[in-house]
XYZ file of C-alpha atoms in Angstrom:
394
model
C -89.120 -26.145 70.666
C -92.030 -24.305 72.148
C -94.955 -25.850 74.246
C -97.845 -24.070 76.014
C -99.842 -25.473 78.667
C -103.490 -23.903 78.502
C -104.454 -23.937 82.238
C -103.156 -24.302 85.735
C -104.125 -27.790 86.343
C -102.338 -29.322 83.501
C -98.855 -29.029 84.935
C -100.006 -30.699 88.271
C -101.573 -33.547 86.423
C -98.344 -33.967 84.398
C -96.295 -33.888 87.642
C -98.481 -36.409 89.202
C -98.352 -38.923 86.357
C -95.956 -37.696 83.639
C -96.834 -40.129 80.720
C -100.713 -40.464 81.306
C -100.726 -36.585 82.043
C -98.924 -35.606 79.229
C -100.789 -37.935 76.790
C -104.333 -36.860 78.121
C -103.153 -33.374 77.846
C -102.011 -33.367 74.327
C -105.289 -35.377 73.299
C -107.401 -32.807 74.852
C -105.491 -29.840 73.357
C -104.378 -28.719 76.857
C -100.680 -29.210 75.954
C -99.960 -27.275 72.633
C -96.916 -27.686 70.714
C -96.435 -24.564 68.935
C -92.746 -24.929 67.711
C -92.117 -28.395 66.475
C -94.397 -31.431 66.784
C -95.332 -34.378 69.291
C -92.547 -36.621 67.936
C -89.642 -34.165 68.513
C -91.104 -33.311 71.918
C -91.414 -36.850 73.049
C -87.897 -37.452 71.245
C -86.421 -34.766 73.624
C -88.205 -36.311 76.722
C -87.113 -39.904 75.668
C -83.472 -38.798 75.186
C -83.366 -37.195 78.619
C -84.831 -40.372 80.092
C -82.864 -42.812 77.848
C -82.031 -46.376 79.356
C -78.146 -46.007 79.878
C -75.890 -46.744 82.500
C -75.011 -42.945 83.181
C -78.588 -41.918 83.391
C -80.277 -42.678 86.891
C -83.213 -40.417 86.035
C -84.786 -43.162 84.018
C -84.713 -45.733 86.694
C -86.479 -43.452 89.198
C -89.279 -42.462 86.881
C -90.356 -45.981 86.478
C -90.107 -47.726 89.738
C -93.722 -46.546 90.907
C -95.306 -47.920 87.642
C -93.963 -51.314 88.121
C -95.975 -51.634 91.344
C -99.032 -50.140 89.701
C -99.075 -52.584 86.627
C -99.303 -55.784 88.408
C -103.088 -56.212 87.992
C -103.347 -55.079 84.256
C -101.521 -58.359 82.939
C -104.085 -60.961 84.054
C -105.508 -61.711 80.750
C -108.296 -64.311 81.088
C -110.118 -65.372 77.901
C -113.092 -63.207 78.253
C -110.663 -60.226 79.364
C -108.317 -61.063 76.357
C -111.000 -60.760 73.728
C -112.306 -57.497 75.111
C -108.835 -56.092 75.185
C -108.197 -57.041 71.535
C -111.482 -55.512 70.426
C -110.429 -52.251 72.015
C -107.855 -51.979 69.493
C -108.042 -54.114 66.521
C -111.768 -53.796 66.070
C -111.328 -50.274 64.957
C -112.434 -49.147 61.479
C -110.448 -50.922 58.849
C -110.091 -47.728 56.960
C -107.847 -46.251 59.652
C -105.554 -49.245 59.184
C -105.628 -48.671 55.442
C -104.462 -45.013 56.025
C -101.134 -45.862 57.744
C -100.273 -49.557 57.328
C -98.697 -51.255 54.100
C -101.050 -52.844 51.572
C -100.661 -56.229 53.261
C -101.754 -54.559 56.702
C -98.737 -56.040 58.568
C -99.181 -54.560 61.919
C -95.881 -55.491 63.468
C -92.304 -54.447 63.202
C -90.860 -54.634 59.769
C -87.544 -55.969 58.579
C -85.315 -53.258 57.252
C -82.254 -54.395 55.098
C -81.341 -50.613 55.030
C -82.797 -47.768 56.828
C -84.144 -46.073 53.694
C -86.025 -49.427 52.702
C -89.759 -48.583 51.794
C -92.441 -49.978 54.253
C -94.044 -52.213 51.608
C -90.411 -53.843 50.942
C -89.477 -54.077 54.621
C -92.855 -55.670 55.474
C -92.371 -58.231 52.685
C -88.889 -58.982 53.887
C -90.128 -59.507 57.441
C -92.495 -62.249 56.237
C -89.507 -63.757 54.262
C -87.144 -63.488 57.255
C -89.639 -65.426 59.364
C -90.534 -68.013 56.544
C -86.899 -68.989 56.438
C -86.617 -69.457 60.063
C -89.567 -71.743 59.946
C -88.039 -74.073 57.332
C -91.223 -74.942 55.730
C -91.932 -77.986 53.591
C -94.999 -78.465 51.268
C -97.988 -80.106 52.780
C -97.228 -79.186 56.389
C -99.817 -77.894 58.656
C -98.970 -74.400 60.127
C -100.693 -72.640 63.250
C -100.620 -68.671 63.089
C -101.417 -67.376 66.631
C -102.728 -63.969 66.423
C -103.082 -64.016 62.659
C -104.212 -60.343 62.074
C -105.723 -59.650 58.902
C -104.430 -62.897 57.371
C -101.364 -61.532 55.529
C -98.838 -63.818 57.088
C -100.865 -67.023 56.751
C -101.672 -66.227 53.028
C -97.872 -65.632 52.511
C -96.903 -68.987 53.950
C -99.251 -70.815 52.035
C -98.133 -69.116 48.769
C -94.601 -69.501 49.074
C -94.333 -72.866 50.706
C -97.653 -74.865 49.738
C -98.584 -75.423 53.443
C -102.066 -75.469 54.994
C -102.717 -72.612 57.424
C -104.962 -72.242 60.389
C -104.939 -68.573 61.653
C -106.549 -67.714 64.955
C -107.520 -64.271 66.229
C -109.928 -62.691 68.898
C -110.773 -59.876 66.660
C -113.966 -60.187 64.611
C -113.045 -57.332 62.385
C -109.803 -59.095 61.536
C -111.443 -62.387 61.046
C -113.808 -60.986 58.432
C -111.007 -59.572 56.412
C -108.900 -62.624 56.629
C -111.543 -64.826 55.554
C -112.571 -62.524 52.693
C -108.717 -62.412 51.409
C -108.473 -66.282 51.407
C -111.737 -66.438 49.575
C -110.716 -63.906 47.085
C -107.251 -65.740 46.633
C -109.314 -69.000 46.070
C -107.331 -70.877 49.009
C -110.118 -70.803 51.708
C -109.889 -74.532 51.746
C -106.162 -74.452 52.703
C -105.878 -71.239 54.551
C -108.595 -70.965 57.254
C -109.256 -68.527 60.187
C -111.021 -68.925 63.198
C -112.191 -66.659 66.213
C -110.488 -68.520 68.875
C -108.199 -68.151 72.050
C -104.797 -69.966 71.755
C -105.972 -71.820 74.938
C -108.727 -73.621 72.932
C -106.918 -74.800 69.900
C -106.594 -78.601 69.454
C -104.640 -80.855 67.318
C -100.944 -81.095 66.246
C -98.987 -78.473 63.790
C -95.713 -78.985 62.062
C -95.052 -75.305 62.481
C -96.476 -72.463 64.686
C -95.909 -68.791 63.946
C -96.999 -66.001 66.295
C -96.157 -62.394 65.377
C -97.072 -59.507 67.608
C -99.547 -61.359 69.696
C -97.389 -62.532 72.758
C -97.542 -58.901 73.972
C -101.039 -59.485 74.953
C -100.527 -62.952 76.678
C -99.319 -61.449 80.035
C -96.423 -62.725 82.388
C -99.079 -64.722 84.511
C -99.985 -66.823 81.576
C -96.628 -67.250 79.851
C -96.216 -70.813 81.392
C -99.743 -71.719 79.964
C -98.845 -70.288 76.520
C -95.473 -72.194 75.983
C -96.893 -75.442 77.416
C -99.842 -75.258 74.973
C -97.566 -74.608 72.090
C -95.382 -77.534 73.136
C -98.390 -79.829 73.092
C -99.586 -78.584 69.707
C -96.111 -78.984 67.892
C -95.480 -82.296 66.314
C -92.277 -84.151 67.665
C -90.099 -82.478 64.821
C -92.018 -79.288 64.846
C -90.733 -75.700 64.776
C -92.114 -72.311 66.364
C -91.066 -68.965 65.649
C -92.254 -66.294 68.126
C -91.731 -62.589 67.225
C -92.453 -60.277 70.025
C -91.424 -56.807 71.377
C -89.154 -57.212 74.209
C -87.175 -55.248 76.840
C -83.503 -55.090 76.842
C -83.601 -53.481 80.315
C -85.419 -56.100 82.231
C -88.906 -56.645 83.792
C -90.877 -53.360 83.595
C -94.577 -51.902 83.315
C -96.697 -50.702 80.766
C -97.191 -47.186 81.043
C -100.699 -46.025 82.251
C -101.645 -43.996 79.294
C -100.930 -46.701 76.876
C -102.771 -49.228 79.076
C -105.851 -46.903 79.113
C -106.091 -45.875 75.652
C -104.181 -48.120 73.195
C -103.559 -51.745 74.511
C -105.358 -52.533 77.703
C -103.640 -55.718 79.086
C -100.640 -55.079 76.969
C -97.067 -56.127 78.414
C -93.715 -56.068 76.794
C -91.684 -58.897 78.352
C -88.008 -59.099 79.048
C -86.169 -62.316 78.054
C -85.642 -62.890 81.548
C -89.385 -63.480 81.927
C -89.713 -65.493 78.796
C -86.972 -67.854 79.121
C -87.606 -69.532 82.333
C -91.100 -70.481 80.956
C -89.689 -71.867 77.833
C -87.280 -73.995 79.997
C -90.232 -75.467 82.158
C -92.169 -76.222 78.792
C -89.202 -78.602 77.683
C -88.829 -76.408 74.440
C -85.338 -75.971 72.692
C -84.425 -72.179 72.077
C -82.711 -73.119 69.038
C -82.177 -69.526 67.579
C -82.602 -65.931 68.919
C -82.273 -62.710 67.046
C -82.618 -59.152 68.403
C -84.033 -56.420 66.119
C -83.176 -53.233 67.787
C -84.023 -50.026 65.416
C -86.312 -52.036 62.923
C -89.503 -51.157 64.980
C -88.338 -47.289 65.220
C -88.079 -47.283 61.411
C -91.415 -49.101 61.070
C -93.205 -46.717 63.537
C -91.581 -43.506 61.768
C -93.193 -44.827 58.599
C -96.636 -45.138 60.242
C -96.526 -41.832 61.723
C -95.418 -40.183 58.524
C -98.647 -41.707 56.920
C -100.855 -40.706 59.798
C -99.670 -37.027 59.513
C -100.276 -37.116 55.764
C -103.659 -38.589 56.215
C -104.734 -36.568 59.223
C -107.959 -35.121 57.524
C -109.118 -38.525 56.648
C -108.606 -39.837 60.002
C -110.363 -36.870 61.527
C -113.272 -37.493 59.429
C -113.387 -41.141 60.505
C -113.319 -40.238 64.310
C -112.366 -36.549 65.348
C -109.395 -34.515 66.470
C -109.015 -35.878 69.762
C -108.566 -39.492 68.338
C -105.816 -38.383 65.743
C -103.804 -36.703 68.450
C -104.199 -39.946 70.557
C -102.613 -41.775 67.638
C -99.971 -39.439 67.020
C -99.054 -39.595 70.645
C -98.927 -43.367 70.701
C -96.783 -43.552 67.817
C -94.419 -40.861 68.775
C -94.072 -42.387 72.124
C -93.344 -45.796 70.816
C -90.685 -44.262 68.296
C -89.051 -42.834 71.569
C -89.168 -46.228 73.350
C -87.331 -47.962 70.624
C -84.805 -45.098 70.134
C -84.069 -44.278 73.734
C -85.488 -46.831 76.132
C -84.875 -50.682 76.168
C -87.512 -51.606 73.648
C -86.375 -53.924 70.772
C -87.824 -56.883 69.064
C -87.028 -60.675 69.843
C -87.449 -63.420 67.299
C -87.377 -66.911 69.128
C -87.093 -70.088 67.239
C -88.313 -73.106 69.513
C -88.261 -76.698 69.023
C -89.308 -79.912 70.862
C -86.208 -81.767 69.751
C -82.706 -80.551 69.604
C -82.144 -81.928 66.028
C -85.440 -80.544 64.610
C -83.563 -77.945 62.615
C -79.948 -78.070 61.207
C -77.233 -77.178 63.478
C -75.896 -74.235 61.709
C -78.028 -71.238 60.378
C -76.946 -71.408 56.690
C -80.562 -72.882 55.801
C -82.046 -69.592 57.052
C -79.782 -67.367 54.781
C -80.424 -69.527 51.786
C -84.244 -69.808 52.282
C -84.328 -65.991 52.583
C -82.384 -65.144 49.639
C -84.787 -67.387 47.650
C -87.811 -65.810 49.054
C -86.797 -62.225 48.775
C -85.928 -62.798 45.036
C -89.541 -62.518 44.347
C -90.132 -59.042 45.692
C -93.421 -57.806 47.285
C -94.976 -57.226 43.902
C -94.952 -60.972 43.115
C -97.114 -62.148 45.807
C -100.795 -62.498 45.043
C -101.922 -61.366 48.513
C -100.163 -58.073 48.702
C -99.580 -54.697 46.841
C -101.929 -54.150 43.973
C -104.006 -57.326 44.421
C -106.712 -56.278 46.824
C -109.885 -57.999 45.480
C -110.350 -59.235 48.975
C -111.703 -55.809 49.842
C -114.669 -56.323 47.522
C -115.307 -59.845 49.204
C -115.275 -58.151 52.730
C -117.451 -55.276 51.650
C -120.147 -57.752 50.804
C -120.381 -58.266 54.660
C -122.995 -55.676 55.945
C -121.359 -55.829 59.273
C -117.866 -54.890 57.936
C -116.608 -51.665 59.392
C -114.023 -50.394 56.697
């Protein structure tokens, strides 16, 4: 591998703040990779700084950032909406260029490493639906509903009513258009709303890829609110990126350019607040390499669609996106990053005492395959509905 630094100041900037300095240098064209690519470069760095008992280098590199990250995780309501808009209100065409056709922007579930992205994202929805143990007519809350794919899927496979909430105005437009196009807007509804403002009771709560935006100072508020919203026999499934290596820090480059206010929690930070909210942790699954496979599929699509992304934004943006995805792959391959799926209930007997029901439910859902769903691959009439909105950026 050969890299070239184009000026004398760049090495000093990287030395002063390695991740931020390297990220900005790559974005600006001051760090040029002449032999290899950004993924192989960051994979090499990640391997050398890997989380491992025999690698003290990694610990030393992160201590200073833990101190500097304390203020960035206070996500009050107004700040939360601004942080979400920074990332999720980008052009819809960008996400079409690297996500699956259902726009699932979270870790997929790979039955095998060579599973297609479309299949793995479908399997992720089935995996989660099985853990929710849904029954027809139940009321479901989707916290951080994205572009509506999970909410529409749950309604379709289980005949449930769903309220999806988001802080992204662009995601809201798409989600509502999808529900209208599918003819289910009366049963799958979407609102621009902070989780702290939701009222009522729900038989089920699902939250996928949103908890990373809550922030440790608000964990108690989040879980107590979820407890209040659940019916006595209710079930919640929380899907979040996590740390196997204990509390850490969001690197400053990611916080500035990609996810302001974002923070990946350790279980040791989550579980105490679950306990204080009088919720039962009835099931916990750790997905290790699944997100690495997901991110690799996304980066491959970004690289293949580079010209189209440059046309949407510019060269600096596409280099920023490549650095973001490549750095994330390294985090899941070499650092302590993983994904946690936590099943929570208010009562100890709200779900069966053995896990067989999950496996049976998942097998039944997977039998249909991604092409069978009316709101995924090949069934995108919702795009025409969204295009009718003159303010929609796609």
